[in-house]
XYZ file of C-alpha atoms in Angstrom:
583
model
C 14.687 32.307 -31.566
C 12.147 35.190 -31.610
C 10.627 36.220 -28.282
C 6.937 35.884 -27.449
C 5.372 39.022 -26.002
C 1.931 39.443 -24.490
C 0.530 42.685 -25.831
C -2.891 44.214 -25.446
C -5.349 41.798 -26.998
C -2.829 39.447 -28.600
C 0.608 37.888 -28.933
C 3.563 39.251 -30.833
C 6.762 37.520 -31.870
C 9.617 39.983 -32.240
C 7.043 42.728 -32.615
C 4.916 41.049 -35.297
C 1.416 39.689 -34.572
C 1.580 35.969 -33.822
C -0.946 33.187 -33.357
C 0.041 29.993 -31.539
C -1.078 26.994 -33.591
C -0.003 24.198 -31.293
C -0.584 20.510 -30.699
C -0.082 18.233 -27.721
C 2.675 15.634 -28.122
C 3.946 13.987 -24.935
C 7.496 12.757 -25.517
C 7.095 10.238 -22.682
C 4.187 8.550 -24.492
C 6.150 8.078 -27.723
C 9.222 5.932 -28.384
C 12.174 8.354 -28.624
C 13.196 6.978 -32.020
C 9.807 8.191 -33.309
C 9.915 11.744 -31.940
C 11.302 13.249 -35.143
C 8.604 11.609 -37.285
C 5.762 12.934 -35.112
C 7.245 16.446 -34.985
C 7.629 16.571 -38.765
C 3.992 15.582 -39.209
C 2.959 18.352 -36.812
C 4.692 20.947 -38.968
C 3.194 19.477 -42.146
C -0.319 19.845 -40.675
C 0.318 23.568 -40.279
C 1.309 23.754 -36.602
C 4.003 26.175 -35.507
C 4.249 24.976 -31.877
C 4.306 21.744 -29.872
C 3.014 21.428 -26.308
C 4.242 18.841 -23.857
C 3.760 18.029 -20.212
C 6.702 16.869 -18.081
C 6.066 13.806 -15.839
C 7.751 14.481 -12.498
C 7.222 10.859 -11.394
C 9.354 9.455 -14.234
C 12.074 12.078 -14.153
C 12.522 11.822 -10.374
C 11.603 8.238 -9.425
C 13.316 8.667 -6.022
C 14.091 11.904 -4.167
C 17.827 11.709 -4.831
C 17.684 10.431 -8.418
C 16.901 12.467 -11.530
C 16.588 10.985 -15.034
C 17.032 13.016 -18.203
C 18.125 10.507 -20.829
C 16.750 7.755 -23.070
C 12.998 8.042 -23.403
C 13.121 10.961 -20.941
C 15.749 12.961 -22.840
C 13.714 16.153 -22.906
C 16.647 18.265 -24.158
C 16.889 16.012 -27.212
C 13.136 16.322 -27.800
C 13.442 20.114 -27.652
C 16.380 20.008 -30.067
C 14.317 17.973 -32.522
C 11.405 20.404 -32.233
C 13.714 23.334 -32.921
C 15.264 21.508 -35.885
C 11.775 21.104 -37.321
C 11.142 24.849 -36.904
C 8.610 24.355 -34.098
C 8.229 26.400 -30.932
C 7.369 24.689 -27.629
C 4.892 25.268 -24.811
C 6.339 23.558 -21.732
C 4.054 22.325 -18.942
C 6.309 21.043 -16.136
C 3.644 20.608 -13.476
C 4.375 19.703 -10.762
C 0.882 18.260 -11.341
C -0.081 17.477 -14.946
C -3.248 15.296 -14.825
C -2.876 13.978 -18.425
C -4.678 10.743 -17.484
C -1.174 9.827 -16.307
C -0.315 7.783 -13.236
C -0.897 10.019 -10.205
C -1.158 13.084 -12.424
C 2.629 12.961 -12.671
C 3.186 13.331 -8.919
C 5.841 10.853 -7.710
C 4.607 8.047 -5.489
C 7.320 8.651 -2.883
C 5.472 11.784 -1.794
C 2.761 9.463 -0.466
C 5.141 7.580 1.818
C 4.247 10.227 4.420
C 0.590 9.495 5.241
C -0.349 13.099 6.036
C 1.384 14.704 3.041
C -0.922 17.230 1.355
C -0.267 17.356 -2.354
C -0.767 20.494 -4.447
C -0.661 22.650 -1.347
C 1.651 24.799 0.746
C 2.585 21.825 2.883
C 6.281 22.685 3.445
C 7.340 19.130 2.612
C 5.527 19.267 -0.719
C 6.904 22.693 -1.618
C 10.453 21.615 -0.740
C 10.095 18.589 -3.033
C 8.627 20.740 -5.820
C 11.380 23.329 -5.572
C 14.026 20.606 -5.750
C 12.325 19.054 -8.793
C 12.010 22.338 -10.663
C 15.652 23.183 -9.999
C 16.829 19.765 -11.239
C 14.612 19.970 -14.326
C 14.981 23.580 -15.366
C 18.692 24.114 -14.785
C 19.648 21.982 -17.811
C 16.700 23.403 -19.788
C 17.670 27.075 -19.500
C 19.447 27.072 -22.899
C 16.160 25.968 -24.461
C 14.230 29.060 -23.366
C 13.455 31.492 -26.193
C 15.373 34.209 -24.344
C 18.477 32.020 -24.744
C 17.816 31.215 -28.388
C 15.819 28.043 -27.725
C 12.322 26.933 -28.787
C 10.440 27.252 -25.445
C 8.159 30.280 -25.799
C 6.175 29.948 -22.548
C 5.950 27.800 -19.413
C 2.819 26.761 -17.514
C 2.255 27.262 -13.781
C 0.624 24.104 -12.312
C -2.319 22.664 -14.266
C -6.089 23.298 -14.004
C -5.567 24.272 -10.382
C -8.977 25.980 -10.214
C -10.634 22.562 -10.344
C -8.690 21.557 -7.219
C -8.265 24.591 -4.983
C -8.136 28.362 -4.701
C -4.879 29.010 -2.832
C -3.381 31.869 -4.805
C -0.362 31.879 -2.496
C 0.429 28.316 -3.612
C 0.396 29.365 -7.271
C 2.503 32.418 -6.438
C 5.083 30.157 -4.811
C 5.279 28.037 -7.964
C 5.584 31.096 -10.207
C 8.342 32.479 -7.973
C 10.128 29.113 -8.086
C 10.014 29.086 -11.874
C 11.502 32.570 -11.971
C 14.204 31.607 -9.451
C 15.098 28.688 -11.733
C 15.743 31.125 -14.566
C 12.451 30.923 -16.461
C 12.223 34.385 -18.015
C 9.711 33.612 -20.770
C 5.982 34.279 -20.250
C 4.140 32.114 -17.712
C 0.551 30.933 -18.140
C -2.196 29.042 -16.323
C -5.021 26.985 -17.819
C -8.441 26.118 -16.405
C -11.840 24.952 -17.476
C -14.379 27.776 -17.955
C -16.063 27.456 -14.550
C -12.702 27.465 -12.740
C -10.972 30.372 -14.456
C -11.072 32.847 -11.578
C -10.012 30.253 -8.974
C -7.058 29.055 -11.008
C -5.807 32.347 -12.452
C -2.816 34.202 -11.052
C -2.402 38.001 -11.143
C 0.198 39.049 -13.662
C 0.187 35.656 -15.399
C -1.537 34.850 -18.698
C -4.807 32.954 -18.108
C -5.998 30.467 -20.742
C -9.089 28.277 -20.987
C -9.711 24.581 -21.769
C -12.747 23.277 -23.660
C -13.847 21.135 -26.587
C -16.880 22.959 -27.994
C -18.803 26.264 -27.867
C -15.579 28.118 -28.572
C -17.040 31.601 -28.951
C -18.942 31.412 -25.663
C -15.998 30.059 -23.661
C -13.575 32.586 -25.111
C -16.035 35.334 -24.251
C -15.917 34.060 -20.684
C -12.127 34.285 -20.745
C -12.361 37.835 -22.103
C -14.670 38.754 -19.221
C -12.076 37.565 -16.687
C -9.064 39.039 -18.518
C -10.322 41.886 -20.762
C -6.895 42.928 -22.055
C -5.214 39.529 -22.402
C -4.783 37.420 -25.553
C -7.379 34.723 -26.191
C -5.999 31.211 -25.992
C -7.199 27.700 -25.311
C -4.417 25.511 -23.929
C -6.504 22.359 -24.300
C -8.884 22.240 -27.239
C -10.303 18.759 -26.710
C -10.646 17.155 -30.126
C -11.015 13.601 -28.769
C -11.057 11.813 -25.437
C -9.467 8.977 -23.476
C -10.880 5.504 -22.797
C -11.409 3.565 -19.577
C -11.649 -0.171 -19.027
C -15.190 -1.468 -19.327
C -16.516 1.379 -21.482
C -16.653 2.158 -25.202
C -13.871 3.555 -27.376
C -14.554 7.302 -27.548
C -14.431 9.000 -30.937
C -15.446 12.430 -32.195
C -16.666 13.147 -35.701
C -13.813 14.833 -37.621
C -16.104 17.180 -39.537
C -17.784 18.366 -36.353
C -14.398 18.837 -34.647
C -13.166 20.793 -37.677
C -16.216 23.092 -37.509
C -15.463 23.761 -33.841
C -11.845 24.548 -34.746
C -12.996 26.937 -37.472
C -15.236 28.733 -34.955
C -12.308 29.018 -32.550
C -9.816 30.354 -35.070
C -12.369 32.823 -36.430
C -12.198 34.636 -33.071
C -8.492 35.292 -33.579
C -7.571 33.062 -30.639
C -4.497 30.891 -30.317
C -4.993 27.148 -29.850
C -3.319 24.009 -28.611
C -4.963 20.766 -29.747
C -5.290 18.210 -26.976
C -4.037 15.952 -28.428
C -2.240 16.254 -31.772
C -0.782 12.788 -31.132
C -1.764 10.928 -27.989
C 0.622 7.971 -27.981
C 0.596 5.178 -25.412
C 0.558 4.635 -21.642
C 3.387 2.127 -21.875
C 4.062 -0.208 -18.965
C 2.117 0.723 -15.835
C 1.825 4.465 -16.491
C -1.905 4.890 -17.076
C -3.837 6.973 -14.579
C -7.355 6.615 -13.234
C -10.322 8.693 -12.173
C -12.331 8.329 -8.995
C -15.559 10.279 -8.735
C -17.041 7.959 -6.094
C -16.110 4.982 -8.295
C -12.586 4.081 -9.333
C -12.126 3.962 -13.134
C -8.669 3.078 -14.520
C -7.619 4.368 -17.947
C -6.630 1.933 -20.705
C -3.126 1.504 -22.140
C -3.800 3.267 -25.432
C -3.832 7.064 -25.405
C -4.870 7.227 -29.052
C -7.308 10.002 -28.044
C -8.932 9.934 -31.500
C -6.292 12.527 -32.439
C -5.089 13.779 -35.861
C -2.245 11.245 -35.588
C -3.313 7.841 -34.297
C -1.398 5.751 -31.772
C 1.005 4.517 -34.460
C 1.586 8.042 -35.779
C -0.552 7.606 -38.892
C -2.742 10.517 -40.062
C -6.448 10.131 -39.351
C -9.319 11.932 -41.126
C -8.940 14.719 -38.545
C -5.429 15.421 -39.820
C -6.656 16.439 -43.285
C -9.781 18.165 -41.921
C -7.791 20.265 -39.451
C -5.108 21.121 -42.013
C -7.806 22.450 -44.345
C -9.179 24.671 -41.563
C -5.742 25.910 -40.514
C -5.007 26.826 -44.161
C -7.820 29.405 -43.985
C -5.920 31.315 -41.288
C -2.201 30.591 -41.750
C 0.261 29.220 -44.300
C 0.368 25.418 -44.453
C 3.239 23.480 -46.058
C 2.400 22.255 -49.522
C 2.175 18.595 -50.376
C -0.039 15.610 -49.655
C -0.994 14.255 -46.258
C 1.866 12.036 -44.996
C 1.340 8.377 -45.902
C 0.471 5.584 -43.496
C 3.573 3.887 -42.156
C 4.699 0.360 -43.013
C 3.356 -2.401 -40.751
C 4.769 -5.792 -39.869
C 3.325 -8.742 -41.782
C 0.773 -10.572 -39.580
C 1.843 -13.732 -37.801
C 0.871 -15.977 -34.876
C 3.361 -16.542 -32.068
C 3.280 -19.626 -29.857
C 4.172 -19.006 -26.206
C 5.898 -22.258 -25.327
C 7.714 -21.301 -22.117
C 6.019 -20.742 -18.758
C 7.094 -19.448 -15.348
C 4.655 -19.141 -12.452
C 4.616 -15.788 -10.703
C 4.059 -17.080 -7.170
C 6.577 -19.885 -7.578
C 9.300 -17.488 -8.747
C 8.320 -14.352 -6.840
C 11.621 -14.347 -4.927
C 13.423 -13.704 -8.239
C 11.315 -10.599 -8.857
C 11.418 -8.803 -5.515
C 12.615 -9.014 -1.914
C 9.993 -9.563 0.785
C 9.731 -7.307 3.823
C 8.401 -8.750 7.082
C 6.065 -6.681 9.269
C 3.148 -7.084 11.627
C 0.775 -5.713 8.968
C 0.667 -5.499 5.172
C 2.859 -2.647 3.908
C 1.601 -0.178 1.319
C 3.405 0.050 -1.986
C 4.746 3.482 -1.058
C 6.213 2.095 2.177
C 8.075 -0.419 0.023
C 9.510 2.445 -2.095
C 7.668 1.023 -5.096
C 6.078 3.044 -7.880
C 4.305 0.602 -10.202
C 3.362 -3.045 -10.566
C 2.169 -5.540 -7.958
C 2.683 -6.445 -4.313
C 2.533 -10.090 -3.193
C 1.319 -10.412 0.403
C 1.459 -13.603 2.502
C 0.503 -14.651 5.995
C -0.632 -17.824 7.794
C -4.286 -18.597 8.503
C -4.460 -19.812 12.111
C -7.755 -21.727 11.915
C -9.565 -24.154 9.604
C -13.149 -24.237 8.413
C -15.533 -21.594 7.024
C -13.961 -18.122 7.182
C -14.762 -14.517 6.340
C -11.810 -12.434 5.172
C -12.261 -8.636 5.265
C -9.919 -5.961 3.940
C -10.147 -2.378 5.110
C -9.041 -1.071 1.690
C -7.889 -2.820 -1.488
C -5.943 -0.612 -3.884
C -6.766 -1.660 -6.541
C -7.360 -5.306 -7.400
C -6.618 -8.309 -5.215
C -6.399 -11.954 -6.237
C -6.683 -14.158 -3.159
C -5.210 -17.682 -2.831
C -5.193 -20.264 -0.045
C -2.298 -22.708 -0.318
C -1.967 -21.638 -3.938
C -5.618 -22.243 -4.843
C -7.620 -19.204 -6.024
C -10.558 -18.326 -3.760
C -11.649 -14.978 -5.208
C -10.933 -11.539 -6.616
C -11.719 -8.167 -5.003
C -11.931 -5.061 -7.179
C -11.818 -1.503 -5.920
C -14.046 -0.250 -8.702
C -16.796 -2.598 -7.518
C -16.325 -1.507 -3.879
C -15.486 -5.094 -2.895
C -13.658 -5.790 0.353
C -14.689 -9.227 1.727
C -14.477 -12.896 0.751
C -15.997 -16.019 2.300
C -14.264 -19.373 1.792
C -13.253 -22.557 3.592
C -9.774 -22.930 5.086
C -8.735 -26.596 4.622
C -6.311 -26.687 7.566
C -4.813 -24.484 10.241
C -1.546 -22.930 9.099
C -2.577 -22.543 5.448
C -0.763 -19.813 3.536
C -2.922 -16.869 2.546
C -1.526 -15.171 -0.553
C -2.885 -11.882 -1.893
C -1.588 -10.474 -5.180
C -2.510 -6.788 -5.402
C -2.261 -4.813 -8.630
C -1.800 -1.057 -8.764
C -4.111 -0.339 -11.705
C -3.082 3.315 -11.891
C -3.032 6.090 -9.315
C -5.866 8.613 -9.562
C -4.868 11.607 -11.682
C -7.602 14.146 -10.907
C -9.093 15.794 -7.823
C -8.471 14.917 -4.187
C -8.086 11.292 -5.273
C -4.440 11.976 -6.191
C -3.704 11.029 -2.556
C -3.910 7.447 -3.810
C -1.763 4.967 -1.905
C -1.586 1.409 -3.226
C -1.646 -2.145 -1.913
C -3.492 -3.468 1.137
C -4.207 -0.438 3.298
C -5.319 -0.766 6.886
C -6.375 -3.898 8.723
C -7.096 -7.378 7.374
C -9.589 -9.327 9.490
C -10.278 -13.056 9.601
C -13.660 -13.651 11.234
C -13.334 -10.275 12.930
C -9.818 -10.816 14.314
C -6.869 -8.925 12.851
C -4.337 -11.039 10.970
C -0.715 -10.332 11.910
C 2.697 -11.468 10.710
C 2.781 -10.419 7.064
C 5.282 -10.706 4.243
C 5.038 -7.882 1.669
C 6.971 -8.497 -1.549
C 7.221 -5.681 -4.127
C 6.957 -6.858 -7.728
C 7.749 -3.836 -9.926
C 8.487 -6.143 -12.898
C 11.105 -3.778 -14.287
C 13.108 -6.816 -15.463
C 12.034 -10.382 -16.195
C 15.530 -11.652 -17.056
C 15.774 -13.899 -13.991
C 12.671 -15.962 -14.784
C 13.399 -19.635 -15.614
C 10.934 -20.341 -18.406
C 10.208 -24.010 -19.012
C 7.991 -25.961 -21.375
C 4.677 -27.093 -19.936
C 2.247 -29.505 -21.558
C -0.716 -28.312 -19.502
C -2.046 -24.771 -19.699
C -1.231 -23.330 -16.280
C -3.681 -21.293 -14.272
C -2.407 -17.795 -13.599
C -0.771 -15.760 -12.475
C 2.012 -16.943 -14.777
C 4.419 -15.608 -17.378
C 4.347 -17.079 -20.883
C 7.190 -16.651 -23.354
C 7.587 -17.119 -27.097
C 9.838 -15.993 -29.932
C 9.324 -14.856 -33.511
C 11.509 -13.783 -36.412
C 11.602 -10.352 -38.031
C 13.393 -9.433 -41.243
C 12.809 -5.685 -41.155
C 11.233 -4.052 -38.075
C 7.968 -2.179 -38.546
C 5.055 -1.094 -36.383
C 2.690 -3.850 -35.280
C -0.189 -4.514 -32.890
C -0.164 -7.356 -30.388
C -3.603 -8.970 -30.220
C -4.419 -11.060 -27.162
C -7.731 -12.664 -28.148
C -8.596 -15.454 -25.732
C -6.439 -14.102 -22.902
C -8.006 -12.603 -19.779
C -5.964 -9.919 -18.015
C -2.338 -9.005 -17.574
C 0.659 -7.274 -19.125
C 2.885 -7.820 -22.141
C 6.518 -7.164 -23.054
C 8.451 -7.423 -26.310
C 12.240 -7.636 -26.059
C 11.946 -6.401 -22.487
C 9.974 -3.285 -23.482
C 6.767 -3.008 -21.432
C 3.902 -2.535 -23.889
C 1.220 -2.122 -21.220
C -1.860 -3.792 -19.791
C -4.497 -5.851 -21.583
C -7.921 -6.893 -20.291
C -10.665 -8.870 -21.978
C -13.105 -6.403 -20.419
C -12.157 -4.030 -23.249
C -12.695 -1.793 -25.059
C -9.019 -2.029 -26.066
C -8.082 -5.472 -27.386
C -4.619 -4.915 -28.844
C -1.355 -3.272 -27.772
C 0.745 -1.013 -29.970
C 4.252 -2.309 -30.753
C 6.560 0.523 -31.926
C 8.903 -0.498 -34.720
C 12.048 0.491 -32.734
C 11.162 -2.110 -30.097
C 11.675 -4.870 -32.671
C 15.018 -6.009 -34.092
C 16.118 -7.986 -37.143
C 16.292 -11.671 -36.263
C 14.806 -13.316 -33.184
C 12.423 -11.343 -30.968
C 10.880 -12.281 -27.635
C 7.326 -11.727 -26.393
C 6.342 -12.297 -22.743
C 2.779 -12.218 -21.438
C 1.883 -12.105 -17.758
C -1.571 -13.683 -17.551
C -3.220 -13.191 -14.167
C -6.031 -15.676 -14.775
C -6.801 -18.064 -17.624
C -4.306 -18.267 -20.466
C -5.395 -18.695 -24.069
C -6.078 -22.396 -24.569
C -3.547 -22.653 -27.393
C -1.165 -20.202 -25.697
C -0.718 -18.069 -28.813
C -0.789 -14.342 -29.527
C -1.065 -12.555 -32.839
C 0.918 -9.705 -34.328
C -1.297 -7.864 -36.811
C -1.105 -4.771 -38.969
C -4.104 -2.952 -37.466
C -5.259 -2.146 -33.930
C -8.474 -3.051 -32.160
C -9.392 -0.249 -29.769
C -12.885 -1.604 -29.294
C -16.438 -0.689 -30.257
C -17.513 2.934 -30.231
C -20.687 4.116 -28.534
C -23.690 4.070 -30.830
């Protein structure tokens, strides 16, 4: 592979002037059987490079365990990129933001209450150094200096928006070099944070979505001799529950791209293809109010969530063709979709009734946080006895993030972090009643100081001012549902409960699971966790990748936390519903 060099005012590749035309494609947000398709479509749009983050929390789910296979087989992804003739910009973190759970930082770091993330806390740096060594040792052959596709590697991510500790960034850069990274390093920051996040001797790049000429002029003022590059050219945006689906006019985005490329700058689209926050992997923001991100990461990108070209694909390819060669031929066609059908969910299994099959309870004097239970994602089921009867006021110090409260199995209320709720009043029918609290981790905060985001019931729980003691804390990561004994039920059960159905497929194809009439929960097909749904919207369907399906009988399971659809049916359709856009 040719080597990228940073020369005065620009990039060269083996001595020839070179412009990075890159697009964001996160392998961990795309089914691995679809990586090759997405990479081919990137090349056909005129891109010469692919950018990807690396999610530390998935690759190292526990300190002593490192995963680099299956959907996390980054070496295979890099091989496929190279086979397609694409270079790679690698962004290993340790922090990635990405609207990803915890910004990619593993939850086990938070098991120590005073751990300071993204800092020179020796415990954090030791964990980072171990992670980088485990990740980069097998990736050395993929560096351009070794004949691989990786042209450059990022140091941290938008650190200027978080802190100004240059020594911390220097430690990370030194760690990358110690791990054998001998390709150029770079940082990226938003315009106002450039000087705080830049590192002497390292390429500084800027992130923005408009006013390209002005922002690049700001970068030139900070680094007069360096190449101009935007690592994140925001051509869309992400969605949060309870808001509108965000879109950006393709013609306007194309004009902004034209303005950017006219300056001679290099670019990385954020995103070229957004993909999906499968399972429980979505992040959240908390700027005084907690706002979880939806399952879809469609991002209004040139390729939609199912990998189909959008109007931006053609508009951007036309602009790129003004500045660089673009492969000939038409825009790739829309992929085949599964024929629509309705699926009846005839089997039911209550969550509380079968909780012991899903996780082992831990007894303690107080509720234990999810991190204390060595749990990353999912739910925690808490139980204790209520010592008195009659009217009662229940107060929680902190609920992270959504608590459903039951007394002897009967629902008495819901407390939501985003509404700053922490107390419930109800009547206890008898002394010794069982208080059950099901707490959902709706996504750890991925930006700012909020990344120190522990989950579950944190702190004291008071009943009429007196602290409740003697708690059972049961982790429910829901990584497997195989043990659940589904049974037919004539009545529609009140949640939380799992509902199961089957359907037949002749030839697998992409589909969208629509959950009209359901309230809130999660869905799986053939054991693959599709993600969260919520009638709050905007998103009202879940993407089903074709490789998740199989010829013959397929299984769908829905965990409904509240009221199930009256007919207990779901629909598989050939188009998504990401919700209304803002007028």
